[in-house]
Short mmCIF file of C-alpha atoms in Angstrom, two decimals:
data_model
loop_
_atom_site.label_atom_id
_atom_site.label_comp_id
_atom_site.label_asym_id
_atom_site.label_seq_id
_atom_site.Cartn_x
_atom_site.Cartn_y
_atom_site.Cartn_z
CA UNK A 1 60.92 17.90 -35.58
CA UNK A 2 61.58 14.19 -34.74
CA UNK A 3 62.94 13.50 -31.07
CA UNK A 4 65.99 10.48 -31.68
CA UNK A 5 66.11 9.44 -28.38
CA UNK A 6 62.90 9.45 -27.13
CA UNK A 7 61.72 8.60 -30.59
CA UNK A 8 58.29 10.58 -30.95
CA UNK A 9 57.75 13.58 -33.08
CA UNK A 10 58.10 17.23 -30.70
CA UNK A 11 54.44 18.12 -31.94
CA UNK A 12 53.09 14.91 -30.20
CA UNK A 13 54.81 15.85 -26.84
CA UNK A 14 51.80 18.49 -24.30
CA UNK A 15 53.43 21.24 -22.68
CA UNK A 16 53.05 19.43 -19.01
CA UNK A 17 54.94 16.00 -18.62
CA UNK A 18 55.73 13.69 -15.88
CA UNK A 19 58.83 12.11 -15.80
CA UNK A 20 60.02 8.74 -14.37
CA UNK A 21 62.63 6.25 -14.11
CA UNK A 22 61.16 2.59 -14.76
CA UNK A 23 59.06 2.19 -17.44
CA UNK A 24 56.37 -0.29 -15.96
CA UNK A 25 56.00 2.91 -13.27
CA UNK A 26 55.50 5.33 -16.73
CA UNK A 27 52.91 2.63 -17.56
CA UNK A 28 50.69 2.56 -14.64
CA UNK A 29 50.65 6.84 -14.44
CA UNK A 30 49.38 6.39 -17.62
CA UNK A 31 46.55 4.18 -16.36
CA UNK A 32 45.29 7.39 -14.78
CA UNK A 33 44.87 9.16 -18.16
CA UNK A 34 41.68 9.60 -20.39
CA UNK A 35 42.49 8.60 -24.05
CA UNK A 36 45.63 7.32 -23.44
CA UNK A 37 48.28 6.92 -26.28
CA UNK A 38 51.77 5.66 -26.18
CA UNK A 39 53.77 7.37 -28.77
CA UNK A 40 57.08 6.02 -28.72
CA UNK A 41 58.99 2.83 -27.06
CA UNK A 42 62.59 2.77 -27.55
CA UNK A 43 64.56 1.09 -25.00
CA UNK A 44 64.25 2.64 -21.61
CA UNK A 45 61.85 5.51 -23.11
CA UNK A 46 58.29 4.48 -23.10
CA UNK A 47 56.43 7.62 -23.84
CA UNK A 48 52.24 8.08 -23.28
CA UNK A 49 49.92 10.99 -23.92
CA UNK A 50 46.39 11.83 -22.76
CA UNK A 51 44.22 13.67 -20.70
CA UNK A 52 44.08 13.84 -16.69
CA UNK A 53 41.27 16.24 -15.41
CA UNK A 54 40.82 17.24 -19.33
CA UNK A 55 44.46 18.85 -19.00
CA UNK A 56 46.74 17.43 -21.71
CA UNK A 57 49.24 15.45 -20.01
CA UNK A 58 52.30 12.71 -20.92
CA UNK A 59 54.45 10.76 -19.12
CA UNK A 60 57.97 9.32 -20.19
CA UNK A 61 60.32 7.18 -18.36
CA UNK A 62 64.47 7.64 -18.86
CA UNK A 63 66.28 4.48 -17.26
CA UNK A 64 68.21 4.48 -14.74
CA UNK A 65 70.98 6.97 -14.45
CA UNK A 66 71.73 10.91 -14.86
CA UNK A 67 72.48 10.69 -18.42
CA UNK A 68 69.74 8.82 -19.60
CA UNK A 69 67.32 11.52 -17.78
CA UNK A 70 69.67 14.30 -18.96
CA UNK A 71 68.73 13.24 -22.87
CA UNK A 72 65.21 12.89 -21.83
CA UNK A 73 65.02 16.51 -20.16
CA UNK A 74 66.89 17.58 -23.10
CA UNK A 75 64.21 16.36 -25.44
CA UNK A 76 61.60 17.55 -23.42
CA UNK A 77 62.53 21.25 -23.47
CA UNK A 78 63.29 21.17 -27.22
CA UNK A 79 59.69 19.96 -27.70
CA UNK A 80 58.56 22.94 -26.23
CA UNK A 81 57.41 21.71 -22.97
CA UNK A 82 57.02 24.11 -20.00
CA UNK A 83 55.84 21.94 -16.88
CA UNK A 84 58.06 18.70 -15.84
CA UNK A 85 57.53 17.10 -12.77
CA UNK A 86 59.89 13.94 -11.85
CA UNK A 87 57.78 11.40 -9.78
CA UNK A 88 60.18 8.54 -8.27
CA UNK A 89 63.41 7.61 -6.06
CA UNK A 90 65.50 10.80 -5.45
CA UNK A 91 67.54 12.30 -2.90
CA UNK A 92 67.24 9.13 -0.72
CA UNK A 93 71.33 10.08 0.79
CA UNK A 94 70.08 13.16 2.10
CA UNK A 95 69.54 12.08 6.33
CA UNK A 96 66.67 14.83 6.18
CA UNK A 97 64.71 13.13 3.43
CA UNK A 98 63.10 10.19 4.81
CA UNK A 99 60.96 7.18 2.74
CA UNK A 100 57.64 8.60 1.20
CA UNK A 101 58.77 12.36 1.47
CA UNK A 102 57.04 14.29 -0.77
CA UNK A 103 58.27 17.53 -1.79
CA UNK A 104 56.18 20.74 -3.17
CA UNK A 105 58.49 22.59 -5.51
CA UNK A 106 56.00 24.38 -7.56
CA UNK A 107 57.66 27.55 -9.10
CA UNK A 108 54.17 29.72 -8.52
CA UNK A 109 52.11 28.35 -11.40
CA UNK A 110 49.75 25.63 -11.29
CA UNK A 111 50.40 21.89 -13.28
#
């Protein structure tokens, strides 16, 4: 199955992504990764696979806005993937979140 919007095939997309706005930020998690591939770049969707701690791991990037990341997740879960986590700016209008908070909302299994 080919994923339009993200423009990768689902078979190419691991079961554990990371998800982020800006692209150059989807870029430099990749950095991280052993054997690195990007495996689709269409507009705001920059998509990389590889290997972090010889886990299978990707990272995409959605743009800015709720329906651009909507279409991503969307994408995502059709692919078959079972472990997002969403690394960026988010919840900043909340008073009790404050710059750098980090939140652990693991759902009892491990990345």
């Amino acid at each position: 199955m080919h994923l339009p919007v993200l423009n990768v095939a689902a078979s190419d997309i691991p079961e554990r992504m990371l998800v982020v706005g800006d692209p150059d930020r989807a870029l430099r998690v990749a950095a991280r990764f052993e054997d690195r591939v990007e495996i689709g770049r269409f507009r705001e969707y920059v998509t990389l696979v590889g290997r972090h701690r010889g886990v299978e791991v990707g990272v995409v990037s959605h743009g800015v806005g709720a329906a651009g990341a909507a279409v991503c997740f969307d994408e995502l879960f059709q692919a078959g993937v079972q472990r997002v986590i969403r690394a960026g700016s988010c919840g900043g209008m909340q008073d009790d979140v404050l710059d750098g908070h980090l939140e652990d909302a693991r759902i009892g299994a491990s990345w």
